[in-house]
Structures are given as C-alpha cells and as structure tokens.
PDB file of C-alpha atoms in Angstrom:
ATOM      1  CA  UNK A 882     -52.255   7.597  12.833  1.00 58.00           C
ATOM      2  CA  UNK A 883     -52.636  10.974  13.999  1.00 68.00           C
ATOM      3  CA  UNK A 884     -55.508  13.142  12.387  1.00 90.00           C
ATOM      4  CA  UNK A 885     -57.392  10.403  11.701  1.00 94.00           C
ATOM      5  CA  UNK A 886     -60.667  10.472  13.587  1.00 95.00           C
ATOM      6  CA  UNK A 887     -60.992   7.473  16.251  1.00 94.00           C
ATOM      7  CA  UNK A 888     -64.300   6.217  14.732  1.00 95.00           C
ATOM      8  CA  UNK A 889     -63.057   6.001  10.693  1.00 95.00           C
ATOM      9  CA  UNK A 890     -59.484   4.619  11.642  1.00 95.00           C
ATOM     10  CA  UNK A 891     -61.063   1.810  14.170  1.00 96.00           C
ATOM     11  CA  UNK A 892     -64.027   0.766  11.702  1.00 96.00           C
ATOM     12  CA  UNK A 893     -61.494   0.935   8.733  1.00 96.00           C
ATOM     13  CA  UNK A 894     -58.709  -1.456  10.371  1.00 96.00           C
ATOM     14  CA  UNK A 895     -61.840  -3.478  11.650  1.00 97.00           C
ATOM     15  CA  UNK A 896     -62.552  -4.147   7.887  1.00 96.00           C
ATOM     16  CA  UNK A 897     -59.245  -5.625   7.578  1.00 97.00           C
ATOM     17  CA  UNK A 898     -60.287  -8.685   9.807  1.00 97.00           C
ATOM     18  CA  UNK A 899     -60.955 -10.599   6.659  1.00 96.00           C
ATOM     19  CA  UNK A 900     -58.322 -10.205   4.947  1.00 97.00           C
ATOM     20  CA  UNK A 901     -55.905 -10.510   6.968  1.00 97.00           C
ATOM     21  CA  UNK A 902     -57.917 -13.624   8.542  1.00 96.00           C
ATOM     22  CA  UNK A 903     -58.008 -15.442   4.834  1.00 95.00           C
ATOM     23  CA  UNK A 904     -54.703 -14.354   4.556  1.00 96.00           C
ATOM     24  CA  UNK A 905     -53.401 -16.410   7.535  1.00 96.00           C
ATOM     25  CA  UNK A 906     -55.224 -18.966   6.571  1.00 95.00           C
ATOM     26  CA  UNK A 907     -54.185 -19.427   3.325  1.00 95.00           C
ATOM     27  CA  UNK A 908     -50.526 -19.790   4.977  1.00 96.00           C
ATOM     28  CA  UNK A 909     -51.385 -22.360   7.677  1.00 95.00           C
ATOM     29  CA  UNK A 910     -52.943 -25.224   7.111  1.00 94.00           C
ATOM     30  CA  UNK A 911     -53.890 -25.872  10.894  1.00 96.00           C
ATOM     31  CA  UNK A 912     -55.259 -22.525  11.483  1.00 94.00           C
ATOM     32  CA  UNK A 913     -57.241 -22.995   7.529  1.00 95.00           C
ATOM     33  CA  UNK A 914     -58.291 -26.687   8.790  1.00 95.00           C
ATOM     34  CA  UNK A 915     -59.885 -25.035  12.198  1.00 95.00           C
ATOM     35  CA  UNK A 916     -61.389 -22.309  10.545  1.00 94.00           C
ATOM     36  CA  UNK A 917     -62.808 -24.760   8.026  1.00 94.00           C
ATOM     37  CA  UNK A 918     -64.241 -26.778  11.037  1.00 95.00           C
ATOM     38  CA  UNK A 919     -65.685 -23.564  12.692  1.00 95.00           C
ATOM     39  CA  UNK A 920     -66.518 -21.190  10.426  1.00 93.00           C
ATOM     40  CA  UNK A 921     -66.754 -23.515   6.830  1.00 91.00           C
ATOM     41  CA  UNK A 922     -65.295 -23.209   4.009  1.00 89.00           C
ATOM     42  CA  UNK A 923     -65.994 -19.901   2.475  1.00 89.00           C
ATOM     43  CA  UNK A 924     -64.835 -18.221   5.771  1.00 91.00           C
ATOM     44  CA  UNK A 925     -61.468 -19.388   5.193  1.00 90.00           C
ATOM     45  CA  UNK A 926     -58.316 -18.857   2.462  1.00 87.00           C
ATOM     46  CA  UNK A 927     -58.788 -16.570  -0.372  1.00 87.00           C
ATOM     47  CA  UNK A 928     -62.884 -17.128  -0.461  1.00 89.00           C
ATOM     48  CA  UNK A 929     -63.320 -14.934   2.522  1.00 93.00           C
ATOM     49  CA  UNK A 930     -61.264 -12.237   0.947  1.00 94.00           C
ATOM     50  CA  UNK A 931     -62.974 -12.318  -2.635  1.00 93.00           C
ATOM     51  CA  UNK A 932     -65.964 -12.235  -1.223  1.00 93.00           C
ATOM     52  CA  UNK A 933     -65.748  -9.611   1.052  1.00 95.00           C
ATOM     53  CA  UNK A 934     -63.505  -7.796  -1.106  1.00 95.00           C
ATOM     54  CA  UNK A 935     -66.350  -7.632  -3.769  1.00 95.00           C
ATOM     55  CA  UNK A 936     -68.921  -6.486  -1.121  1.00 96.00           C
ATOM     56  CA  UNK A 937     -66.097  -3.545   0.075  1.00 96.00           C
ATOM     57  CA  UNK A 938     -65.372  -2.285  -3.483  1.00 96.00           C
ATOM     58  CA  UNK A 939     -69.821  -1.977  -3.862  1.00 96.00           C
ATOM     59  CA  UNK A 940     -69.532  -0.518  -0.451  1.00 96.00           C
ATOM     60  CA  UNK A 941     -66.741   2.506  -1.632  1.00 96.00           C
ATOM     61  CA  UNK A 942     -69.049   3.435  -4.332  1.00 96.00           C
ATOM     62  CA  UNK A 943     -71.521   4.400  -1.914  1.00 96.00           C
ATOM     63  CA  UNK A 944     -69.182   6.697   0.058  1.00 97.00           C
ATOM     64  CA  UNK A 945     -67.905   8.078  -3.051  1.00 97.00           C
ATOM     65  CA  UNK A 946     -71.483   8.981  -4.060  1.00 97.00           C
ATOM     66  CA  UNK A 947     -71.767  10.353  -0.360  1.00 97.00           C
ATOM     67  CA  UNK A 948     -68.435  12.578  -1.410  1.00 97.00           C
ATOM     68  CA  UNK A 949     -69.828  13.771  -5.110  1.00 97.00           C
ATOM     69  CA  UNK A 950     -73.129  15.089  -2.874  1.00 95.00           C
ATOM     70  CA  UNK A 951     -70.862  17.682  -1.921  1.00 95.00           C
ATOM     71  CA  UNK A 952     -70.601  19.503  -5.245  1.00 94.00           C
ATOM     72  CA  UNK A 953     -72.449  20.552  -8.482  1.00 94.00           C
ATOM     73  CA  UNK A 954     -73.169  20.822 -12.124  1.00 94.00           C
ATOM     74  CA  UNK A 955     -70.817  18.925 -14.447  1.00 95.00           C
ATOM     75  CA  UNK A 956     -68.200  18.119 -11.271  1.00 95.00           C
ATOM     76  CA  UNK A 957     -71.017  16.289  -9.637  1.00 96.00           C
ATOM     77  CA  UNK A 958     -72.083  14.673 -12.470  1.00 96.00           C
ATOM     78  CA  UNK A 959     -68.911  13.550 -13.253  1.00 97.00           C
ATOM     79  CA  UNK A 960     -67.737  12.457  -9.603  1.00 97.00           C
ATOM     80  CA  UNK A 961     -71.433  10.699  -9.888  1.00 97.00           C
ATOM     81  CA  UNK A 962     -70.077   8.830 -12.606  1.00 97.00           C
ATOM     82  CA  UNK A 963     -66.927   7.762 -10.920  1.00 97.00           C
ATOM     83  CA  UNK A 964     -68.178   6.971  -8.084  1.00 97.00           C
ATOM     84  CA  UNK A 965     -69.828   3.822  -9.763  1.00 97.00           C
ATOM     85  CA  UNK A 966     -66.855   2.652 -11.190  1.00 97.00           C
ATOM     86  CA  UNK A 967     -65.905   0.520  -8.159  1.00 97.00           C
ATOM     87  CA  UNK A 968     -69.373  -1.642  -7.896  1.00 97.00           C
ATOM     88  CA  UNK A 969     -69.475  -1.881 -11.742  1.00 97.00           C
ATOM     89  CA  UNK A 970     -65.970  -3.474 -11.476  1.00 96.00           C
ATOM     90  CA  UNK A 971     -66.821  -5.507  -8.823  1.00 96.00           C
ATOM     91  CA  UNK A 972     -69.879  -6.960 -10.533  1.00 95.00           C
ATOM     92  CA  UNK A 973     -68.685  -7.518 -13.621  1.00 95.00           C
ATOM     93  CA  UNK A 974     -64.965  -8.869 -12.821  1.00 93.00           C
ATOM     94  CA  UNK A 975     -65.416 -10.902  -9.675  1.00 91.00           C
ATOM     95  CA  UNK A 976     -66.715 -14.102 -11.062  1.00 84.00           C
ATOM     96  CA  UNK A 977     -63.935 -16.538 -12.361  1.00 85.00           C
ATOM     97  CA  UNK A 978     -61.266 -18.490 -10.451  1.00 88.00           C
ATOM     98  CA  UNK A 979     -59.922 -17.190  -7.297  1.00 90.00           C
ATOM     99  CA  UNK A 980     -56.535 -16.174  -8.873  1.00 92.00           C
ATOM    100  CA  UNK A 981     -58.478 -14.125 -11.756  1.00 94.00           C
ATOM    101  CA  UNK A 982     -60.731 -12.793  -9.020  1.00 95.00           C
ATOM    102  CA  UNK A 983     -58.248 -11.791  -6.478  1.00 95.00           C
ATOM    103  CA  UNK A 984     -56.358  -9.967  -9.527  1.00 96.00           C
ATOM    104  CA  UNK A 985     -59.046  -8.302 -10.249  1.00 96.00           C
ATOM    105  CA  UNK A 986     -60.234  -7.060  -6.957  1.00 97.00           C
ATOM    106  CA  UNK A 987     -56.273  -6.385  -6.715  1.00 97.00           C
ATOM    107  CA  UNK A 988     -56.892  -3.977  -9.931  1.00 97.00           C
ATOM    108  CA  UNK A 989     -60.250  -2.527  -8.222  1.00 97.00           C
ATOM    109  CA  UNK A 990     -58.743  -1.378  -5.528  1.00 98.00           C
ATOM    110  CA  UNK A 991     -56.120   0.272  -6.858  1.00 98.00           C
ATOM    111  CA  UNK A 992     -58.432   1.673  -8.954  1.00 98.00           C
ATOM    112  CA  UNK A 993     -60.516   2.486  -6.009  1.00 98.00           C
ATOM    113  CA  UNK A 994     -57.124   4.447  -4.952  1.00 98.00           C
ATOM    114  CA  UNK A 995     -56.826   6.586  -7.700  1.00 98.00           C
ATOM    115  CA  UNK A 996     -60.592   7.932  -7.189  1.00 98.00           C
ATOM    116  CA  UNK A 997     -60.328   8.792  -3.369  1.00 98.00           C
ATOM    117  CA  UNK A 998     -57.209  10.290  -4.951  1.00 98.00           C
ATOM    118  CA  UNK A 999     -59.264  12.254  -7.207  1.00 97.00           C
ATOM    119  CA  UNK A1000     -62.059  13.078  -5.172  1.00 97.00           C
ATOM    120  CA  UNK A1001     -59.351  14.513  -2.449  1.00 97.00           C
ATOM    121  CA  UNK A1002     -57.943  16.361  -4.961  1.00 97.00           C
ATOM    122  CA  UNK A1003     -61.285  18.006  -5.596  1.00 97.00           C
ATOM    123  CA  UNK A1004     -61.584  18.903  -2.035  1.00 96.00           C
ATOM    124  CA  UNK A1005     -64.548  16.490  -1.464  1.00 97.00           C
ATOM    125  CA  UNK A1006     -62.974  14.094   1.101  1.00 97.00           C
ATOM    126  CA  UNK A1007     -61.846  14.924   4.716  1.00 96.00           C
ATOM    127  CA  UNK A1008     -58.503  16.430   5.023  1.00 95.00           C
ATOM    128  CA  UNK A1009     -57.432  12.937   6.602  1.00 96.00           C
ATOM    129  CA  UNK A1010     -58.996  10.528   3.948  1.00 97.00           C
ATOM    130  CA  UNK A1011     -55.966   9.468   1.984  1.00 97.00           C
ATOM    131  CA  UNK A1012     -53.910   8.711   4.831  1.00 96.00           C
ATOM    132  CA  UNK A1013     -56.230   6.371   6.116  1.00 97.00           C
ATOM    133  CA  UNK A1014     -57.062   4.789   2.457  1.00 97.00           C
ATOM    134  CA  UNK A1015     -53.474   4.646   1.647  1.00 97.00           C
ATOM    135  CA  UNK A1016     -52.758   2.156   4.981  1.00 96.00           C
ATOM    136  CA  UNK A1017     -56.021   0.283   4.336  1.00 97.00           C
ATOM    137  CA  UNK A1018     -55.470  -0.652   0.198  1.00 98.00           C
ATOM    138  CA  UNK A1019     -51.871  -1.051   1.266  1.00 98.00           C
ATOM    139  CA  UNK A1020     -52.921  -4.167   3.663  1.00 98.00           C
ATOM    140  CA  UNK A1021     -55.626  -5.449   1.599  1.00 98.00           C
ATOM    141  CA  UNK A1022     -53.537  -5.325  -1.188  1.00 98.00           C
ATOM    142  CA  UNK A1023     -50.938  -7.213   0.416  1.00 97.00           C
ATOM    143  CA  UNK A1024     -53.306  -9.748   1.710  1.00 97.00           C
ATOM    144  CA  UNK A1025     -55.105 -10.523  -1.835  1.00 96.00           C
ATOM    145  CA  UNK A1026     -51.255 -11.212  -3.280  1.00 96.00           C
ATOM    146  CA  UNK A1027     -51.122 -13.959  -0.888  1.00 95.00           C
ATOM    147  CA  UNK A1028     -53.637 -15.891  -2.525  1.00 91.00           C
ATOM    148  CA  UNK A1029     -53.158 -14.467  -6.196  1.00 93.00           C
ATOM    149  CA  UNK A1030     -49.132 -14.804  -6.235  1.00 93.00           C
ATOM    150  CA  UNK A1031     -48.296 -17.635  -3.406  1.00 87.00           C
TER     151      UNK A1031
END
C-alpha cells in the first residue's frame, strides 16, 4: 500500500499471522488436527485468535497513549482517557465462551477503529495511519466472524 512505511505495514500484516492461522484452522479439520499435534490446543481455532486478539486490543492502548503524548491540556487528557478504552474492554469483556468473546473483541476493534479515527482526525497519527488500520481491522475482523458466525 503505497505511503505506508515498510517497517509499520510489514509488522502490522505480520500481526495478522494469528488470525488468519486460527482462522484456517477453524475451517479444516486436518490442518486444526496438525496444528493441535504441533503447536496444542490453544494455538489452534478461535483460541489463538481470542487470545491474541485480547493481548492486541491492550497493545493499541499503548500506541494510542504514545499518540495523546503529542498534545496538551484538556485534548491530552481526554485522548489519555481514550486511549484506555481498548485494554479496559479487553479486560473486562474477554472472559466468557469463545462466541461471546470473539463478539466482543469483534466490538473492540471496531471500537478500536473509531479512536485511530479520532485521534487522526486530531492530527495525532501519521498521515498514513488509517490506511493501514483500515486493511488490518478489516482482516481481523473477518477472521474473528469465522469463529463467532460459522
């Protein structure tokens, strides 16, 4: 994607590896049963992806933080705020059933969405940021649904 440094656009489809990975495992059962054999069981189907997914959402508030460094007064206080949103959702909504979870991390991230949208707005993120967040929720998004809708 073009304007998208090398390094965040590499490292942010590298993150995908899980998904996508309990994603295809989820839909085949030989691929699930060797990844069970290799890996074990929470490497595989929509564990992977729930767990991962809960560690990524904690991880966003920490670059949103890094973003809300870059103003001050009330803005930063309130983009301090926000940025905590994502690991407070994360803790707090992660711990049912795998359909409940992966609907919630489903929510999170969309939620997670509408911040980098807001914190681009404010002029806080690169001037590439929501192209590359827009592909990334797009696949993750697509890979939670298979274990929360199939």
């Amino acid at each position: 994607m073009s304007g998208i440094p090398r390094a965040p656009l590499f490292l942010g489809l590298a993150g995908l590896i899980p998904f996508i990975w309990g994603a295809l495992t989820y839909l085949n059962d030989d691929l699930n049963d060797w990844g069970r054999q290799a890996l074990g069981a929470r490497f595989v189907g929509p564990y992977i992806q729930l767990y991962y997914g809960a560690i990524i959402l904690s991880f966003m508030s920490g670059v949103l933080w890094g973003f809300s460094s870059k103003t001050s007064g009330s803005k930063a206080a309130t983009c301090y705020a926000l940025s905590t949103l994502p690991a407070l959702w994360a803790f707090l909504k992660t711990g049912s059933g795998p359909v409940s979870t992966g609907t919630n991390l489903m929510w999170g991230f969309g939620g997670l969405l509408v911040l980098d949208a807001i914190f681009s707005y404010w002029r806080l993120t690169p001037v590439w940021w929501m192209r590359l967040r827009i592909l990334l929720t797009a696949v993750v998004l697509a890979c939670l649904a298979v274990g929360v809708y199939l």
